[in-house]
């Protein structure tokens, strides 16, 4: 009985080792070159965000924000959107009330790559808003977010806008 029990234990241990050896390969190391590639990709993404939002208006945010339940956005210390669905609805309302805006991120754009698919982003911003009646309002402040690559595309999640009084 002990021989059979020991054989089973040995077989189980061997199977565990075999399965461990068949696991997915480890991701490539996140070295200096990989950090530079991520930084460059996110910098290009943020430039495209400003260009698209300035050209298309607030509706362009639909393609820039992550459309999943984990998304959230706060503005001046208040939760504005608790998930991607709320953001999509909110973007539609903002686009109706404010059909045009010009967005510029500052020269102080900071990107802290965390992996090849994640980076923290922070920057001052300036936004010229034009409402549906044509009235204009200037807003300046600071923006932070987590940039995440999913399906080969970058999106923003965990967004916060703080405007200066």
Backbone as CSV, one residue per row, in Angstrom:
resi,resn,N_x,N_y,N_z,CA_x,CA_y,CA_z,C_x,C_y,C_z
1,UNK,0.814,-1.178,0.000,0.000,0.000,0.000,0.865,1.252,0.000
2,UNK,1.925,1.267,0.786,2.795,2.435,0.845,3.529,2.644,-0.475
3,UNK,3.870,1.588,-1.169,4.564,1.699,-2.452,3.648,2.352,-3.480
4,UNK,2.373,1.920,-3.524,1.404,2.500,-4.467,1.152,3.956,-4.117
5,UNK,0.993,4.251,-2.826,0.748,5.611,-2.374,1.944,6.504,-2.725
6,UNK,3.164,6.004,-2.521,4.368,6.758,-2.862,4.483,6.975,-4.361
7,UNK,4.099,5.985,-5.144,4.140,6.118,-6.605,3.159,7.191,-7.072
8,UNK,1.981,7.199,-6.475,0.986,8.227,-6.836,1.495,9.622,-6.487
9,UNK,2.101,9.746,-5.322,2.643,11.045,-4.916,3.746,11.478,-5.876
10,UNK,4.599,10.549,-6.263,5.668,10.858,-7.217,5.107,11.251,-8.574
11,UNK,4.065,10.548,-9.015,3.413,10.862,-10.287,2.785,12.246,-10.229
12,UNK,2.126,12.553,-9.132,1.497,13.869,-8.974,2.550,14.968,-8.996
13,UNK,3.655,14.762,-8.309,4.723,15.755,-8.288,5.320,15.933,-9.685
14,UNK,5.511,14.826,-10.399,6.040,14.895,-11.758,5.102,15.644,-12.685
15,UNK,3.796,15.410,-12.557,2.814,16.126,-13.371,2.830,17.622,-13.069
16,UNK,2.951,17.978,-11.815,3.030,19.396,-11.445,4.249,20.058,-12.061
17,UNK,5.384,19.380,-12.014,6.595,19.929,-12.628,6.444,20.060,-14.134
18,UNK,5.835,19.065,-14.746,5.606,19.108,-16.183,4.690,20.267,-16.551
19,UNK,3.611,20.440,-15.811,2.686,21.539,-16.074,3.346,22.885,-15.841
20,UNK,4.168,22.991,-14.824,4.875,24.243,-14.563,5.802,24.587,-15.721
21,UNK,6.413,23.586,-16.295,7.297,23.812,-17.434,6.561,24.181,-18.698
22,UNK,5.271,23.889,-18.778,4.478,24.184,-19.974,3.734,25.507,-19.868
23,UNK,3.954,26.257,-18.815,3.234,27.519,-18.660,3.683,28.506,-19.732
24,UNK,2.929,29.575,-19.858,3.224,30.600,-20.864,4.622,31.162,-20.620
25,UNK,5.314,31.518,-21.696,6.654,32.075,-21.525,6.589,33.407,-20.782
26,UNK,7.630,33.696,-20.040,7.704,34.956,-19.301,7.762,36.112,-20.290
27,UNK,7.146,37.245,-19.939,7.223,38.398,-20.835,8.658,38.886,-20.930
28,UNK,8.999,39.552,-22.016,10.368,40.054,-22.137,10.638,41.061,-21.024
29,UNK,11.881,41.210,-20.629,12.200,42.139,-19.546,11.834,43.569,-19.949
30,UNK,11.416,44.334,-18.963,11.060,45.729,-19.207,12.293,46.580,-18.933
31,UNK,13.188,46.571,-19.901,14.467,47.255,-19.752,14.367,48.699,-20.250
32,UNK,15.492,49.388,-20.274,15.531,50.804,-20.664,14.993,51.014,-22.077
33,UNK,15.331,50.135,-22.997,14.847,50.277,-24.374,13.329,50.106,-24.435
34,UNK,12.795,49.156,-23.688,11.341,48.948,-23.655,10.647,50.150,-23.020
35,UNK,11.237,50.719,-21.972,10.663,51.919,-21.350,10.646,53.079,-22.337
36,UNK,11.705,53.213,-23.111,11.764,54.287,-24.113,10.704,54.086,-25.195
37,UNK,10.496,52.852,-25.621,9.464,52.565,-26.635,8.066,52.894,-26.097
38,UNK,7.809,52.501,-24.853,6.506,52.798,-24.249,6.316,54.302,-24.109
39,UNK,7.342,54.993,-23.641,7.264,56.449,-23.496,6.974,57.109,-24.835
40,UNK,7.666,56.702,-25.878,7.454,57.283,-27.214,6.038,56.988,-27.726
41,UNK,5.565,55.770,-27.506,4.220,55.398,-27.964,3.146,56.202,-27.237
42,UNK,3.306,56.374,-25.934,2.314,57.128,-25.157,2.397,58.612,-25.493
43,UNK,3.577,59.126,-25.706,3.720,60.537,-26.115,2.997,60.776,-27.445
44,UNK,3.169,59.867,-28.395,2.482,59.992,-29.686,0.965,59.880,-29.497
45,UNK,0.525,58.969,-28.627,-0.901,58.816,-28.344,-1.473,60.109,-27.763
46,UNK,-0.782,60.714,-26.810,-1.284,61.933,-26.188,-1.346,63.086,-27.195
47,UNK,-0.383,63.161,-28.102,-0.439,64.181,-29.165,-1.650,63.941,-30.053
48,UNK,-1.939,62.676,-30.346,-3.107,62.334,-31.167,-4.404,62.647,-30.430
49,UNK,-4.429,62.427,-29.109,-5.611,62.774,-28.302,-5.922,64.255,-28.482
50,UNK,-4.932,65.117,-28.264,-5.147,66.559,-28.378,-5.592,66.942,-29.792
51,UNK,-4.967,66.356,-30.800,-5.322,66.672,-32.189,-6.746,66.226,-32.510
52,UNK,-7.114,64.997,-32.114,-8.446,64.474,-32.426,-9.546,65.227,-31.684
53,UNK,-9.331,65.508,-30.405,-10.335,66.240,-29.626,-10.483,67.654,-30.178
54,UNK,-9.394,68.282,-30.570,-9.454,69.632,-31.137,-10.159,69.636,-32.500
55,UNK,-9.994,68.588,-33.267,-10.609,68.508,-34.597,-12.076,68.066,-34.525
56,UNK,-12.364,67.044,-33.710,-13.695,66.437,-33.693,-14.586,66.917,-32.554
57,UNK,-14.013,67.586,-31.565,-14.773,68.003,-30.397,-14.813,66.898,-29.354
58,UNK,-15.626,67.092,-28.312,-15.665,66.135,-27.197,-16.004,64.703,-27.604
59,UNK,-16.701,64.521,-28.705,-17.092,63.168,-29.136,-15.859,62.281,-29.356
60,UNK,-14.713,62.895,-29.656,-13.477,62.128,-29.880,-13.034,61.385,-28.627
61,UNK,-13.482,61.826,-27.449,-13.096,61.138,-26.221,-13.598,59.698,-26.189
62,UNK,-14.672,59.401,-26.917,-15.199,58.023,-26.934,-14.134,57.019,-27.360
63,UNK,-13.276,57.404,-28.280,-12.218,56.518,-28.770,-10.971,56.559,-27.890
64,UNK,-10.882,57.541,-27.034,-9.665,57.723,-26.223,-9.812,57.147,-24.817
65,UNK,-11.044,57.112,-24.310,-11.284,56.552,-22.976,-11.548,55.064,-23.083
66,UNK,-11.076,54.298,-22.120,-11.364,52.865,-22.061,-12.867,52.695,-21.866
67,UNK,-13.474,51.816,-22.639,-14.930,51.630,-22.611,-15.333,50.467,-21.722
68,UNK,-14.602,50.261,-20.645,-14.895,49.102,-19.805,-15.350,49.527,-18.409
69,UNK,-15.840,48.580,-17.624,-16.341,48.907,-16.282,-15.267,49.460,-15.341
70,UNK,-14.008,49.204,-15.604,-12.942,49.683,-14.727,-12.656,51.174,-14.913
71,UNK,-13.114,51.755,-16.018,-12.862,53.169,-16.288,-13.521,54.041,-15.222
72,UNK,-12.847,55.122,-14.853,-13.465,56.162,-14.038,-12.782,57.486,-14.340
73,UNK,-13.500,58.574,-14.087,-12.934,59.898,-14.298,-13.438,60.834,-13.211
74,UNK,-12.516,61.589,-12.637,-12.850,62.602,-11.645,-12.469,63.966,-12.202
75,UNK,-13.252,64.965,-11.817,-12.985,66.335,-12.217,-13.048,67.194,-10.956
76,UNK,-11.965,67.889,-10.678,-11.897,68.775,-9.517,-12.358,68.095,-8.227
77,UNK,-11.913,66.877,-8.029,-12.197,66.177,-6.793,-13.547,65.493,-6.724
78,UNK,-14.318,65.508,-7.809,-15.631,64.869,-7.843,-15.627,63.774,-8.907
79,UNK,-16.210,62.629,-8.595,-16.327,61.564,-9.583,-17.310,62.003,-10.667
80,UNK,-16.841,62.099,-11.887,-17.690,62.511,-13.011,-18.298,61.296,-13.703
81,UNK,-17.491,60.257,-13.928,-17.947,59.035,-14.584,-17.405,57.844,-13.806
82,UNK,-18.293,56.945,-13.411,-17.894,55.797,-12.617,-17.500,54.583,-13.415
83,UNK,-17.792,54.588,-14.724,-17.405,53.469,-15.592,-17.468,53.917,-17.044
84,UNK,-17.090,53.023,-17.938,-17.052,53.363,-19.357,-18.409,53.708,-19.937
85,UNK,-19.474,53.025,-19.490,-20.822,53.309,-20.002,-21.269,54.706,-19.583
86,UNK,-20.998,55.079,-18.340,-21.351,56.421,-17.872,-20.560,57.470,-18.650
87,UNK,-19.305,57.184,-18.955,-18.488,58.118,-19.732,-19.067,58.295,-21.132
88,UNK,-19.479,57.213,-21.772,-20.050,57.302,-23.127,-21.305,58.177,-23.121
89,UNK,-22.170,57.977,-22.127,-23.385,58.806,-22.023,-23.013,60.263,-21.758
90,UNK,-22.067,60.460,-20.858,-21.649,61.812,-20.510,-20.988,62.539,-21.667
91,UNK,-20.197,61.824,-22.430,-19.540,62.433,-23.591,-20.592,62.917,-24.586
92,UNK,-21.628,62.136,-24.810,-22.698,62.556,-25.721,-23.347,63.851,-25.235
93,UNK,-23.605,63.949,-23.927,-24.231,65.156,-23.365,-23.293,66.357,-23.479
94,UNK,-22.011,66.150,-23.193,-21.038,67.240,-23.296,-20.912,67.695,-24.747
95,UNK,-20.869,66.766,-25.678,-20.739,67.117,-27.096,-21.939,67.921,-27.584
96,UNK,-23.107,67.647,-27.048,-24.305,68.407,-27.421,-24.224,69.835,-26.864
97,UNK,-23.811,69.965,-25.617,-23.741,71.276,-24.970,-22.513,72.081,-25.400
98,UNK,-21.440,71.397,-25.746,-20.181,72.045,-26.097,-19.605,71.347,-27.324
99,UNK,-20.074,71.709,-28.509,-19.674,70.962,-29.708,-18.218,71.134,-30.141
100,UNK,-17.542,72.149,-29.636,-16.156,72.332,-30.079,-15.268,72.692,-28.897
101,UNK,-14.073,72.147,-28.931,-13.041,72.568,-27.985,-11.679,72.358,-28.608
102,UNK,-10.755,73.146,-28.144,-9.361,73.018,-28.565,-8.569,72.631,-27.332
103,UNK,-7.904,71.495,-27.397,-7.154,70.954,-26.264,-5.669,70.974,-26.564
104,UNK,-4.903,71.476,-25.618,-3.448,71.437,-25.722,-2.885,70.927,-24.401
105,UNK,-1.999,69.951,-24.484,-1.256,69.526,-23.309,0.021,70.344,-23.268
106,UNK,0.530,70.597,-22.062,1.703,71.446,-21.903,3.002,70.769,-22.280
107,UNK,4.038,71.574,-22.336,5.389,71.057,-22.600,5.905,70.225,-21.427
108,UNK,5.166,70.251,-20.314,5.573,69.508,-19.127,4.989,68.094,-19.084
109,UNK,4.524,67.590,-20.232,3.949,66.239,-20.302,4.922,65.236,-19.692
110,UNK,4.430,64.505,-18.707,5.244,63.485,-18.031,4.649,62.122,-18.314
111,UNK,5.510,61.188,-18.618,5.090,59.811,-18.872,5.983,58.903,-18.037
112,UNK,5.348,58.101,-17.209,6.094,57.142,-16.391,5.667,55.747,-16.821
113,UNK,6.456,55.092,-17.687,6.089,53.749,-18.150,6.172,52.737,-17.010
114,UNK,5.134,51.916,-16.893,5.076,50.880,-15.866,5.331,49.503,-16.462
115,UNK,4.941,49.349,-17.723,5.169,48.118,-18.477,5.045,48.497,-19.950
116,UNK,5.138,47.510,-20.826,4.990,47.822,-22.252,3.545,48.181,-22.599
117,UNK,2.617,47.959,-21.659,1.206,48.243,-21.926,0.565,49.210,-20.946
118,UNK,1.330,49.754,-20.020,0.794,50.679,-19.015,1.762,51.828,-18.768
119,UNK,1.206,53.036,-18.619,2.033,54.184,-18.263,1.182,55.221,-17.544
120,UNK,1.780,55.861,-16.551,1.140,57.004,-15.915,1.431,58.229,-16.753
121,UNK,0.435,59.098,-16.879,0.566,60.311,-17.679,0.140,61.496,-16.823
122,UNK,0.850,62.592,-16.936,0.478,63.831,-16.266,0.923,65.013,-17.096
123,UNK,0.088,66.057,-17.121,0.440,67.238,-17.898,-0.460,68.403,-17.530
124,UNK,0.084,69.599,-17.644,-0.785,70.766,-17.612,-1.591,70.741,-18.911
125,UNK,-2.710,71.429,-18.908,-3.506,71.492,-20.130,-4.162,72.856,-20.247
126,UNK,-4.537,73.173,-21.450,-5.295,74.381,-21.764,-6.397,73.954,-22.715
127,UNK,-7.609,74.421,-22.435,-8.753,74.015,-23.249,-9.605,75.244,-23.565
128,UNK,-9.811,75.488,-24.829,-10.720,76.547,-25.283,-12.041,75.869,-25.613
129,UNK,-13.068,76.132,-24.828,-14.363,75.483,-24.996,-15.331,76.442,-25.693
130,UNK,-16.086,75.909,-26.656,-17.114,76.691,-27.343,-18.430,75.972,-27.167
131,UNK,-19.402,76.662,-26.533,-20.690,76.009,-26.282,-21.597,76.100,-27.506
132,UNK,-22.776,75.513,-27.410,-23.701,75.427,-28.540,-24.175,76.806,-29.009
133,UNK,-24.113,77.820,-28.145,-24.509,79.179,-28.523,-23.335,79.992,-29.058
134,UNK,-22.136,79.391,-29.076,-20.952,80.061,-29.594,-20.125,80.783,-28.546
135,UNK,-20.574,80.781,-27.300,-19.803,81.421,-26.234,-18.552,80.596,-25.942
136,UNK,-17.460,81.303,-25.660,-16.197,80.620,-25.414,-15.768,80.771,-23.957
137,UNK,-15.094,79.742,-23.482,-14.588,79.716,-22.116,-13.214,79.054,-22.139
138,UNK,-12.269,79.659,-21.460,-10.910,79.116,-21.376,-10.742,78.375,-20.050
139,UNK,-10.192,77.178,-20.102,-9.916,76.420,-18.886,-8.470,75.956,-18.922
140,UNK,-7.815,76.039,-17.782,-6.428,75.568,-17.630,-6.352,74.754,-16.353
141,UNK,-5.453,73.779,-16.348,-5.306,72.978,-15.149,-4.278,71.888,-15.339
142,UNK,-4.490,70.783,-14.612,-3.579,69.645,-14.674,-4.384,68.375,-14.876
143,UNK,-3.825,67.482,-15.662,-4.474,66.237,-16.075,-3.584,65.073,-15.678
144,UNK,-4.183,64.002,-15.141,-3.453,62.761,-14.892,-4.320,61.583,-15.341
145,UNK,-3.676,60.502,-15.737,-4.413,59.300,-16.167,-3.457,58.121,-16.245
146,UNK,-4.049,56.967,-16.354,-3.319,55.753,-16.659,-3.575,55.458,-18.131
147,UNK,-2.516,55.379,-18.925,-2.637,54.991,-20.335,-2.431,53.486,-20.401
148,UNK,-3.340,52.815,-21.094,-3.307,51.355,-21.159,-3.452,50.909,-22.605
149,UNK,-2.568,50.023,-23.028,-2.670,49.469,-24.371,-3.460,48.170,-24.299
150,UNK,-4.468,48.079,-25.148,-5.312,46.895,-25.194,-5.695,46.666,-26.648
151,UNK,-5.441,45.490,-27.150,-5.763,45.206,-28.547,-4.967,46.052,-29.520
152,UNK,-3.759,46.424,-29.141,-2.907,47.215,-30.024,-3.208,48.706,-30.018
153,UNK,-4.170,49.153,-29.204,-4.537,50.572,-29.151,-4.401,51.086,-27.721
154,UNK,-3.997,52.333,-27.615,-3.889,52.967,-26.308,-5.218,53.614,-25.947
155,UNK,-5.555,53.560,-24.653,-6.745,54.203,-24.106,-6.365,54.808,-22.760
156,UNK,-7.185,55.718,-22.284,-6.984,56.310,-20.969,-8.009,55.763,-19.988
157,UNK,-7.581,55.546,-18.765,-8.467,55.124,-17.689,-7.957,55.772,-16.406
158,UNK,-8.762,55.800,-15.382,-8.338,56.432,-14.139,-7.961,57.878,-14.366
159,UNK,-8.830,58.624,-15.035,-8.553,59.987,-15.489,-8.922,60.999,-14.407
160,UNK,-8.122,62.052,-14.263,-8.470,63.162,-13.366,-8.066,64.484,-14.004
161,UNK,-9.007,65.420,-14.018,-8.778,66.780,-14.498,-8.937,67.718,-13.305
162,UNK,-7.982,68.577,-13.075,-8.096,69.623,-12.051,-7.928,70.951,-12.758
163,UNK,-8.959,71.792,-12.683,-8.840,73.105,-13.328,-8.511,74.155,-12.288
164,UNK,-7.776,75.149,-12.745,-7.426,76.255,-11.867,-8.664,77.116,-11.652
165,UNK,-8.821,77.631,-10.437,-9.976,78.515,-10.188,-9.853,79.811,-10.970
